[in-house]
Short mmCIF file of C-alpha atoms in Angstrom, two decimals:
data_model
loop_
_atom_site.label_atom_id
_atom_site.label_comp_id
_atom_site.label_asym_id
_atom_site.label_seq_id
_atom_site.Cartn_x
_atom_site.Cartn_y
_atom_site.Cartn_z
CA UNK A 1 -11.18 12.35 -18.92
CA UNK A 2 -7.49 13.30 -18.82
CA UNK A 3 -5.73 11.08 -16.25
CA UNK A 4 -3.48 13.91 -15.00
CA UNK A 5 -6.52 16.11 -14.38
CA UNK A 6 -8.25 13.27 -12.52
CA UNK A 7 -5.16 12.61 -10.37
CA UNK A 8 -4.84 16.31 -9.52
CA UNK A 9 -8.49 16.56 -8.52
CA UNK A 10 -8.19 13.45 -6.39
CA UNK A 11 -5.08 14.86 -4.69
CA UNK A 12 -6.86 18.16 -4.03
CA UNK A 13 -9.84 16.29 -2.60
CA UNK A 14 -7.53 14.26 -0.36
CA UNK A 15 -6.02 17.51 0.95
CA UNK A 16 -9.53 18.82 1.71
CA UNK A 17 -10.54 15.65 3.55
CA UNK A 18 -7.32 15.63 5.55
CA UNK A 19 -7.90 19.26 6.47
CA UNK A 20 -11.46 18.47 7.59
CA UNK A 21 -10.28 15.49 9.65
CA UNK A 22 -7.83 17.76 11.47
CA UNK A 23 -10.52 20.29 12.40
CA UNK A 24 -10.44 22.52 9.32
CA UNK A 25 -13.39 24.06 7.52
CA UNK A 26 -15.86 21.48 6.23
CA UNK A 27 -16.36 21.33 2.47
CA UNK A 28 -20.03 20.63 1.83
CA UNK A 29 -19.61 19.17 -1.63
CA UNK A 30 -19.09 15.41 -1.47
CA UNK A 31 -17.06 13.48 -4.05
CA UNK A 32 -17.32 9.98 -5.49
CA UNK A 33 -13.76 9.24 -4.37
CA UNK A 34 -14.39 10.09 -0.70
CA UNK A 35 -14.98 6.47 0.32
CA UNK A 36 -11.80 5.31 -1.39
CA UNK A 37 -9.76 8.09 0.19
CA UNK A 38 -11.24 7.51 3.66
CA UNK A 39 -8.71 4.83 4.58
CA UNK A 40 -5.75 7.03 3.62
CA UNK A 41 -7.23 9.96 5.56
CA UNK A 42 -7.57 7.74 8.63
CA UNK A 43 -3.98 6.60 8.25
CA UNK A 44 -2.89 10.23 7.90
CA UNK A 45 -4.59 11.09 11.19
CA UNK A 46 -2.94 8.14 12.91
CA UNK A 47 0.45 9.18 11.60
CA UNK A 48 -0.12 12.75 12.72
CA UNK A 49 -1.25 11.83 16.24
CA UNK A 50 1.34 9.14 16.95
CA UNK A 51 4.52 10.27 18.61
CA UNK A 52 7.38 8.01 17.49
CA UNK A 53 9.87 7.36 20.30
CA UNK A 54 12.81 7.43 17.89
CA UNK A 55 14.86 10.22 16.38
CA UNK A 56 14.58 10.89 12.67
CA UNK A 57 17.94 10.61 10.97
CA UNK A 58 19.47 14.01 10.20
CA UNK A 59 20.38 12.98 6.65
CA UNK A 60 16.75 11.99 6.06
CA UNK A 61 15.54 15.40 7.26
CA UNK A 62 18.01 17.18 4.98
CA UNK A 63 17.09 15.10 1.96
CA UNK A 64 13.36 15.49 2.61
CA UNK A 65 13.68 19.26 2.94
CA UNK A 66 15.58 19.46 -0.35
CA UNK A 67 12.93 17.34 -2.07
CA UNK A 68 10.07 19.49 -0.76
CA UNK A 69 11.80 22.76 -1.69
CA UNK A 70 12.38 21.46 -5.21
CA UNK A 71 8.76 20.32 -5.49
CA UNK A 72 7.50 23.68 -4.20
CA UNK A 73 9.59 25.54 -6.76
CA UNK A 74 8.42 23.26 -9.55
CA UNK A 75 4.75 23.61 -8.58
CA UNK A 76 4.97 27.33 -7.87
CA UNK A 77 3.76 26.92 -4.28
CA UNK A 78 4.26 30.18 -2.38
CA UNK A 79 5.39 32.10 -5.47
CA UNK A 80 4.07 35.59 -6.09
CA UNK A 81 2.10 35.82 -9.31
CA UNK A 82 3.79 37.86 -12.05
CA UNK A 83 1.54 39.61 -14.57
CA UNK A 84 1.97 38.28 -18.07
CA UNK A 85 3.07 40.57 -20.87
CA UNK A 86 0.15 42.65 -22.01
CA UNK A 87 -1.89 41.90 -18.93
CA UNK A 88 -4.33 44.56 -17.84
CA UNK A 89 -3.02 46.76 -15.00
CA UNK A 90 -4.45 46.09 -11.59
CA UNK A 91 -6.28 49.40 -11.54
CA UNK A 92 -8.27 48.55 -14.67
CA UNK A 93 -9.22 45.01 -13.77
CA UNK A 94 -12.86 44.06 -13.92
CA UNK A 95 -14.82 44.98 -10.85
CA UNK A 96 -15.98 41.37 -10.75
CA UNK A 97 -12.52 40.39 -9.48
CA UNK A 98 -12.90 42.42 -6.30
CA UNK A 99 -15.64 43.61 -4.05
CA UNK A 100 -15.70 46.78 -1.94
CA UNK A 101 -17.32 44.68 0.74
CA UNK A 102 -14.55 42.19 1.15
CA UNK A 103 -11.20 40.79 -0.03
CA UNK A 104 -10.49 39.53 -3.50
CA UNK A 105 -12.21 36.31 -4.46
CA UNK A 106 -9.55 33.54 -4.56
CA UNK A 107 -8.80 32.37 -8.08
CA UNK A 108 -8.85 28.74 -9.16
CA UNK A 109 -5.06 28.91 -9.52
CA UNK A 110 -4.68 30.20 -5.96
CA UNK A 111 -6.92 27.46 -4.59
CA UNK A 112 -4.93 24.83 -6.43
CA UNK A 113 -1.68 26.31 -5.18
CA UNK A 114 -2.96 26.10 -1.60
CA UNK A 115 -4.09 22.52 -2.19
CA UNK A 116 -0.65 21.62 -3.53
CA UNK A 117 0.89 23.30 -0.52
CA UNK A 118 -1.33 21.29 1.83
CA UNK A 119 -0.35 18.11 0.03
CA UNK A 120 3.36 18.94 0.33
CA UNK A 121 2.94 19.66 4.02
CA UNK A 122 1.06 16.37 4.42
CA UNK A 123 3.80 14.52 2.58
CA UNK A 124 6.43 16.09 4.82
CA UNK A 125 4.59 15.30 8.05
CA UNK A 126 3.68 11.83 6.87
CA UNK A 127 7.18 11.00 5.68
CA UNK A 128 8.76 12.11 8.95
CA UNK A 129 6.15 10.25 10.99
CA UNK A 130 6.40 7.09 8.92
CA UNK A 131 10.18 7.04 9.20
CA UNK A 132 9.93 6.96 12.97
CA UNK A 133 6.77 4.92 13.43
CA UNK A 134 7.83 2.25 10.97
CA UNK A 135 11.07 1.79 12.87
CA UNK A 136 9.23 1.67 16.18
CA UNK A 137 6.51 -0.74 15.00
CA UNK A 138 8.72 -3.05 12.95
CA UNK A 139 8.93 -5.67 15.70
CA UNK A 140 5.41 -5.15 17.07
CA UNK A 141 3.26 -8.26 17.60
CA UNK A 142 -0.47 -8.63 18.32
CA UNK A 143 -1.24 -6.96 21.62
CA UNK A 144 1.42 -4.26 21.24
CA UNK A 145 0.28 -0.65 21.00
CA UNK A 146 1.87 -0.14 17.59
CA UNK A 147 0.66 -3.36 15.98
CA UNK A 148 -2.40 -1.67 14.48
CA UNK A 149 -0.15 0.99 12.94
CA UNK A 150 2.07 -1.73 11.52
CA UNK A 151 -0.88 -3.37 9.75
CA UNK A 152 -2.25 0.00 8.59
CA UNK A 153 1.10 0.78 7.02
CA UNK A 154 0.95 -2.52 5.15
CA UNK A 155 -2.51 -1.69 3.80
CA UNK A 156 -1.23 1.69 2.66
CA UNK A 157 1.62 -0.02 0.81
CA UNK A 158 -0.89 -2.22 -1.00
CA UNK A 159 -3.01 0.80 -1.91
CA UNK A 160 0.00 2.53 -3.43
CA UNK A 161 1.28 -0.50 -5.38
CA UNK A 162 0.92 0.10 -9.12
CA UNK A 163 0.53 -3.46 -10.42
CA UNK A 164 -0.69 -6.92 -9.45
CA UNK A 165 2.90 -8.13 -9.63
CA UNK A 166 3.94 -5.56 -7.01
CA UNK A 167 0.90 -6.32 -4.84
CA UNK A 168 1.58 -10.05 -5.04
CA UNK A 169 5.16 -9.58 -3.91
CA UNK A 170 4.00 -7.34 -1.06
CA UNK A 171 1.56 -10.00 0.15
CA UNK A 172 4.39 -12.54 0.23
CA UNK A 173 6.55 -10.06 2.16
CA UNK A 174 3.72 -9.71 4.68
CA UNK A 175 3.50 -13.50 4.96
CA UNK A 176 7.19 -13.53 5.89
CA UNK A 177 6.50 -10.84 8.48
CA UNK A 178 3.62 -12.86 9.98
CA UNK A 179 5.95 -15.85 10.32
CA UNK A 180 8.39 -13.75 12.32
CA UNK A 181 5.53 -12.64 14.58
CA UNK A 182 4.41 -16.24 15.08
CA UNK A 183 7.83 -17.18 16.42
CA UNK A 184 7.47 -14.44 19.04
CA UNK A 185 4.12 -15.63 20.41
CA UNK A 186 4.74 -19.36 20.69
CA UNK A 187 3.14 -20.62 23.87
CA UNK A 188 0.02 -18.51 23.29
CA UNK A 189 -1.98 -20.94 21.18
CA UNK A 190 -4.75 -18.51 20.21
CA UNK A 191 -2.34 -15.79 19.11
CA UNK A 192 -0.09 -18.29 17.31
CA UNK A 193 -2.95 -19.77 15.30
CA UNK A 194 -4.42 -16.35 14.50
CA UNK A 195 -1.12 -15.13 13.11
CA UNK A 196 -0.65 -18.27 11.01
CA UNK A 197 -4.18 -17.81 9.68
CA UNK A 198 -3.20 -14.30 8.57
CA UNK A 199 0.07 -15.62 7.16
CA UNK A 200 -1.72 -18.25 5.08
CA UNK A 201 -4.19 -15.67 3.79
CA UNK A 202 -1.33 -13.39 2.75
CA UNK A 203 0.31 -16.38 1.06
CA UNK A 204 -2.84 -17.23 -0.90
CA UNK A 205 -3.39 -13.63 -1.95
CA UNK A 206 0.22 -13.23 -3.08
CA UNK A 207 0.36 -16.52 -4.97
CA UNK A 208 -2.98 -15.81 -6.66
CA UNK A 209 -1.85 -12.40 -7.91
CA UNK A 210 1.54 -13.67 -9.08
CA UNK A 211 0.25 -16.76 -10.87
CA UNK A 212 -2.52 -14.73 -12.52
CA UNK A 213 0.04 -12.19 -13.70
CA UNK A 214 2.26 -14.97 -15.08
CA UNK A 215 -0.61 -16.40 -17.12
CA UNK A 216 -1.89 -13.02 -18.34
CA UNK A 217 1.56 -11.93 -19.50
CA UNK A 218 2.81 -15.38 -20.51
CA UNK A 219 5.84 -14.52 -18.40
CA UNK A 220 7.34 -16.71 -15.68
CA UNK A 221 8.62 -13.80 -13.57
CA UNK A 222 5.68 -14.10 -11.18
CA UNK A 223 6.30 -17.84 -10.85
CA UNK A 224 9.95 -17.18 -10.04
CA UNK A 225 8.84 -14.95 -7.16
CA UNK A 226 6.51 -17.68 -5.89
CA UNK A 227 9.27 -20.33 -6.02
CA UNK A 228 11.76 -18.11 -4.18
CA UNK A 229 9.20 -17.36 -1.49
CA UNK A 230 8.14 -20.99 -1.03
CA UNK A 231 11.75 -22.19 -0.67
CA UNK A 232 12.62 -19.70 2.06
CA UNK A 233 9.24 -19.76 3.80
CA UNK A 234 9.08 -23.53 3.98
CA UNK A 235 12.50 -23.67 5.59
CA UNK A 236 11.46 -21.07 8.17
CA UNK A 237 8.12 -22.74 8.97
CA UNK A 238 9.90 -26.08 9.43
CA UNK A 239 12.28 -24.43 11.91
CA UNK A 240 9.24 -23.10 13.76
CA UNK A 241 8.27 -26.68 14.66
CA UNK A 242 11.25 -27.04 17.01
CA UNK A 243 10.11 -26.48 20.58
CA UNK A 244 6.50 -25.94 19.59
CA UNK A 245 3.60 -27.61 21.35
CA UNK A 246 1.70 -30.40 19.66
CA UNK A 247 -1.18 -28.09 18.75
CA UNK A 248 1.23 -25.52 17.32
CA UNK A 249 3.03 -28.18 15.27
CA UNK A 250 -0.27 -29.43 13.84
CA UNK A 251 -1.23 -25.89 12.87
CA UNK A 252 2.19 -25.18 11.32
CA UNK A 253 1.92 -28.35 9.22
CA UNK A 254 -1.22 -26.86 7.66
CA UNK A 255 0.88 -23.90 6.52
CA UNK A 256 3.49 -26.27 5.11
CA UNK A 257 0.78 -28.03 3.11
CA UNK A 258 -0.30 -24.68 1.65
CA UNK A 259 3.29 -23.91 0.63
CA UNK A 260 3.59 -27.31 -1.04
CA UNK A 261 0.37 -26.64 -2.96
CA UNK A 262 1.73 -23.26 -4.08
CA UNK A 263 4.93 -24.89 -5.38
CA UNK A 264 2.94 -27.53 -7.25
CA UNK A 265 0.76 -24.83 -8.84
CA UNK A 266 3.81 -22.85 -9.89
CA UNK A 267 5.48 -25.94 -11.41
CA UNK A 268 2.34 -26.88 -13.33
CA UNK A 269 1.85 -23.36 -14.71
CA UNK A 270 5.51 -23.12 -15.67
CA UNK A 271 5.25 -26.35 -17.65
CA UNK A 272 2.03 -25.10 -19.24
CA UNK A 273 3.65 -21.83 -20.31
CA UNK A 274 6.69 -23.65 -21.67
CA UNK A 275 4.68 -25.99 -23.89
CA UNK A 276 2.26 -23.28 -24.99
CA UNK A 277 -0.80 -24.98 -23.55
CA UNK A 278 -4.04 -23.02 -23.74
CA UNK A 279 -5.31 -21.97 -20.33
CA UNK A 280 -8.51 -23.67 -19.23
CA UNK A 281 -9.72 -20.52 -17.45
CA UNK A 282 -10.48 -22.34 -14.19
CA UNK A 283 -9.12 -20.73 -11.03
CA UNK A 284 -9.15 -21.21 -7.27
CA UNK A 285 -7.63 -19.53 -4.22
CA UNK A 286 -4.12 -19.96 -5.65
CA UNK A 287 -5.02 -18.46 -9.00
CA UNK A 288 -5.39 -20.07 -12.45
CA UNK A 289 -4.95 -23.79 -12.93
CA UNK A 290 -2.68 -25.18 -15.65
CA UNK A 291 -4.06 -26.40 -18.95
CA UNK A 292 -2.84 -29.69 -20.46
CA UNK A 293 0.09 -29.57 -22.84
CA UNK A 294 -0.72 -30.44 -26.47
CA UNK A 295 -0.16 -34.08 -27.36
CA UNK A 296 2.78 -34.59 -29.72
CA UNK A 297 1.90 -36.94 -32.60
#
């Protein structure tokens, strides 16, 4: 199936689901992509219902309006249909196109135009909401009202990432964010440990995706991202030990051990790629393990 056709149908279905979620007419035909779009629909409702306590920058509004106007013109949203040369006059059109009992039956083109319009409106509302909510939730920590929105926004970023390399880098960015949150909740042992658990999981996910990408592409770019992350993150976690309780220090040392393991994995894979060693195919939570370099005789 043509990928552009599939993407358009999925976008139209997303517009329908978003319309239903906001109280619009229910479409009785279900789609195979409904489950996958459910999370984005839920996020759309959250964005629409949240009221960000910050002003949207005027330049952002102007730029967004210009972008939407250009997209509307390009897609023909709101344009009046012009009969093509040689088209049959309206008076001689087939009676199947209209009914004396009711209005004209909407054409497929008209339905698609409305769907594109709904999508553009959703993009506009979502973009304006995200600009304010992201700013408001940036410093949220567990227990804050906007913390759930902060995490939902992160999941949406992952869903929109177009490669494992991008997703891996996002996970490492989230691990950095979790570390900043941990520094804000020191003294609350349960919250501190829960955040570090999330941080370590983000670290593992990011390292796994980046090391796997490096091996698949035989390209060290993913390993470079891992090394840069480990250097900065280890320094920040070490600083977190100052003034921490004994239990918090013990937990933070576990995160340091994970970072050391990630650096060792990156070094081993880099050496393996350099010497052209075949990959053994074994993998763990940090991704593929390095194969032995060929013996020089």
